[in-house]
PDB file of C-alpha atoms in Angstrom:
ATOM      1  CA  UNK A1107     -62.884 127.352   2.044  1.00 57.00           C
ATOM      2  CA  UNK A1108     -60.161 127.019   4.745  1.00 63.00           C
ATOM      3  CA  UNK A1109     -56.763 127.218   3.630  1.00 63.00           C
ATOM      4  CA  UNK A1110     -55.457 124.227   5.786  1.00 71.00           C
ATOM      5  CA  UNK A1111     -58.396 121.763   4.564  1.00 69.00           C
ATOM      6  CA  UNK A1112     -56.974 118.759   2.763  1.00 74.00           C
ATOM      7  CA  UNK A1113     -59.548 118.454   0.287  1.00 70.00           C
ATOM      8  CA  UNK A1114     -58.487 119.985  -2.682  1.00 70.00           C
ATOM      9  CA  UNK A1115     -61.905 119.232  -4.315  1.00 72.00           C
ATOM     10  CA  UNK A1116     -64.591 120.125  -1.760  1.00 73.00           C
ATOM     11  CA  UNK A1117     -66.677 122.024  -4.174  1.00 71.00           C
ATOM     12  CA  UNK A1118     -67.422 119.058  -6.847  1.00 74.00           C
ATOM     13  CA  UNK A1119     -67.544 116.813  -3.500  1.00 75.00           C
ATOM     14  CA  UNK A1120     -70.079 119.192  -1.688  1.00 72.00           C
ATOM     15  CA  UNK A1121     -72.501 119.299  -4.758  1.00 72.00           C
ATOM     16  CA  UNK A1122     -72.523 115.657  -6.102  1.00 73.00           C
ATOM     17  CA  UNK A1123     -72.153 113.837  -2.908  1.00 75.00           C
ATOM     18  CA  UNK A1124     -73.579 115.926  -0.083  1.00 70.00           C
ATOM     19  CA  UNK A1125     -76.770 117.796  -2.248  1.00 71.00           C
ATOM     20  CA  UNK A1126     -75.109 120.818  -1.838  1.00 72.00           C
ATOM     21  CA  UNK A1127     -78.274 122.042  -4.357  1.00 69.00           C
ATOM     22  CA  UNK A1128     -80.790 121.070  -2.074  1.00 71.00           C
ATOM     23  CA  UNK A1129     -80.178 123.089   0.213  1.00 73.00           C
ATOM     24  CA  UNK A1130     -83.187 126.154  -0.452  1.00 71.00           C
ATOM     25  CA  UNK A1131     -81.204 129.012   1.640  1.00 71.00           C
ATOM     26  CA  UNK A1132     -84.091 129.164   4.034  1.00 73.00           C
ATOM     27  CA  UNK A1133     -82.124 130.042   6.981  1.00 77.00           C
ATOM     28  CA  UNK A1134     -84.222 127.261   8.612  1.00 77.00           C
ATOM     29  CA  UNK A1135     -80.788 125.394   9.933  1.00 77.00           C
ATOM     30  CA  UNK A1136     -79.581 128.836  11.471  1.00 77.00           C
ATOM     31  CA  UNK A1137     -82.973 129.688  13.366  1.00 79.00           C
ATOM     32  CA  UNK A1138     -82.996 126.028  14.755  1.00 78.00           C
ATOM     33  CA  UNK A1139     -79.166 126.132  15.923  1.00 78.00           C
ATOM     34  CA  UNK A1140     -78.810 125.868  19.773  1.00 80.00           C
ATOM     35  CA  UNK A1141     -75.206 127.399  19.251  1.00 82.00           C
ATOM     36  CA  UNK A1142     -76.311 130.495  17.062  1.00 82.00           C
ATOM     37  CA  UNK A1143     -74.330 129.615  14.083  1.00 82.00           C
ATOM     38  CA  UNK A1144     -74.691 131.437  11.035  1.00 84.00           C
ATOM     39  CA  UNK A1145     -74.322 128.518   8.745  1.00 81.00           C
ATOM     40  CA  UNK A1146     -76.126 129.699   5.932  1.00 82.00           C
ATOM     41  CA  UNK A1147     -74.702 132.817   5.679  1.00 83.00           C
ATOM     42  CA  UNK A1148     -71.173 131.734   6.797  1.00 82.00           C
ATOM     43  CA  UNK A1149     -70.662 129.112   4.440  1.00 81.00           C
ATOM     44  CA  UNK A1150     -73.960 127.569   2.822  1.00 82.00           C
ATOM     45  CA  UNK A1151     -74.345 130.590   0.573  1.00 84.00           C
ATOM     46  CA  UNK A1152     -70.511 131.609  -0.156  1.00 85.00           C
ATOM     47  CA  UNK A1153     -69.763 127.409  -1.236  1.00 83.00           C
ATOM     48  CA  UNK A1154     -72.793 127.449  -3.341  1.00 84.00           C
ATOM     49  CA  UNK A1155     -71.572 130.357  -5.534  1.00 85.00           C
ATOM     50  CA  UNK A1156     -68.199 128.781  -5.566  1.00 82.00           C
ATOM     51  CA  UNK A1157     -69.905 125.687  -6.868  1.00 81.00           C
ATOM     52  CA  UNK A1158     -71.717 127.945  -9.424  1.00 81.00           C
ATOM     53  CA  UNK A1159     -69.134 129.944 -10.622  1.00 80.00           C
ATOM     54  CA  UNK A1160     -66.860 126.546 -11.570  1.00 76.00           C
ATOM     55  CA  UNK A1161     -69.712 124.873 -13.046  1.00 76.00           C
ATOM     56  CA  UNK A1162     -72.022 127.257 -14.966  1.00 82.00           C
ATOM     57  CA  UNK A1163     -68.752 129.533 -15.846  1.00 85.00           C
ATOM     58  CA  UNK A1164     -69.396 130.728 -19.670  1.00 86.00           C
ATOM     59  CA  UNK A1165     -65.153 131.486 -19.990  1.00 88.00           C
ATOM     60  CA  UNK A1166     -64.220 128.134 -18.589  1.00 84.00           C
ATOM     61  CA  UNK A1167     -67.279 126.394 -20.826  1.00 84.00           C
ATOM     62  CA  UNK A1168     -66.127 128.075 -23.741  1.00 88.00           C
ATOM     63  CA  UNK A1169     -62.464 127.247 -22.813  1.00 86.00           C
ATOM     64  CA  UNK A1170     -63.349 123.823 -22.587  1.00 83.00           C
ATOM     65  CA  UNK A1171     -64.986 123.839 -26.030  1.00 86.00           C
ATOM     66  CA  UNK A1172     -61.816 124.878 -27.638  1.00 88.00           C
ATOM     67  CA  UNK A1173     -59.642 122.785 -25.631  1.00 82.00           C
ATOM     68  CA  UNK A1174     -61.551 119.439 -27.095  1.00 81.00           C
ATOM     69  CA  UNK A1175     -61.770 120.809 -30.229  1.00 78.00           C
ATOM     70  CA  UNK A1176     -57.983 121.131 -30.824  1.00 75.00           C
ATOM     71  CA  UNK A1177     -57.204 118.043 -29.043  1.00 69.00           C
ATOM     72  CA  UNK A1178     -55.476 119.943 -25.769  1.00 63.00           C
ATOM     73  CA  UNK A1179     -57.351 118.104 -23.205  1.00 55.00           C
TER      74      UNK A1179
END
C-alpha cells in the first residue's frame, strides 16, 4: 500500500500467512488503541478489498481460463 514497501506481494502474503480474513472489521483493535489509530479504516478495510478484488476478480478468472486453455500460461 506504500509505494516504497519492498514487498511486491503483500496482498497474497497478508491473506495466506497473516489471516488477513479473520479479521471481522469490528473496529475492536481501533477502540482499544492507546495511540488512536484508525487501523481498520486506514488500512484493514482498503487491503482486504485489494485482496478481494485480485482473488475473486471474474475478468482476471475468466482470463485465466483462457490463458490455460490455449497453453499461454
Amino acid at each position: 500500500m506504500h509505494p516504497l514497501d519492498i514487498l511486491k506481494n503483500r496482498k497474497k502474503k497478508a491473506q495466506a500467512e497473516h489471516g488477513l480474513g479473520m479479521c471481522n472489521i469490528t473496529k475492536c483493535c481501533t477502540e482499544v488503541c492507546p495511540e488512536h489509530i484508525k487501523i481498520t479504516d486506514n488500512a484493514i478495510i482498503p487491503m482486504k478489498e485489494r485482496v478481494v478484488d485480485e482473488k475473486y476478480d471474474p475478468v482476471r478468472w475468466l482470463g485465466s481460463k483462457i490463458r490455460k486453455r490455449e497453453g499461454i500460461v
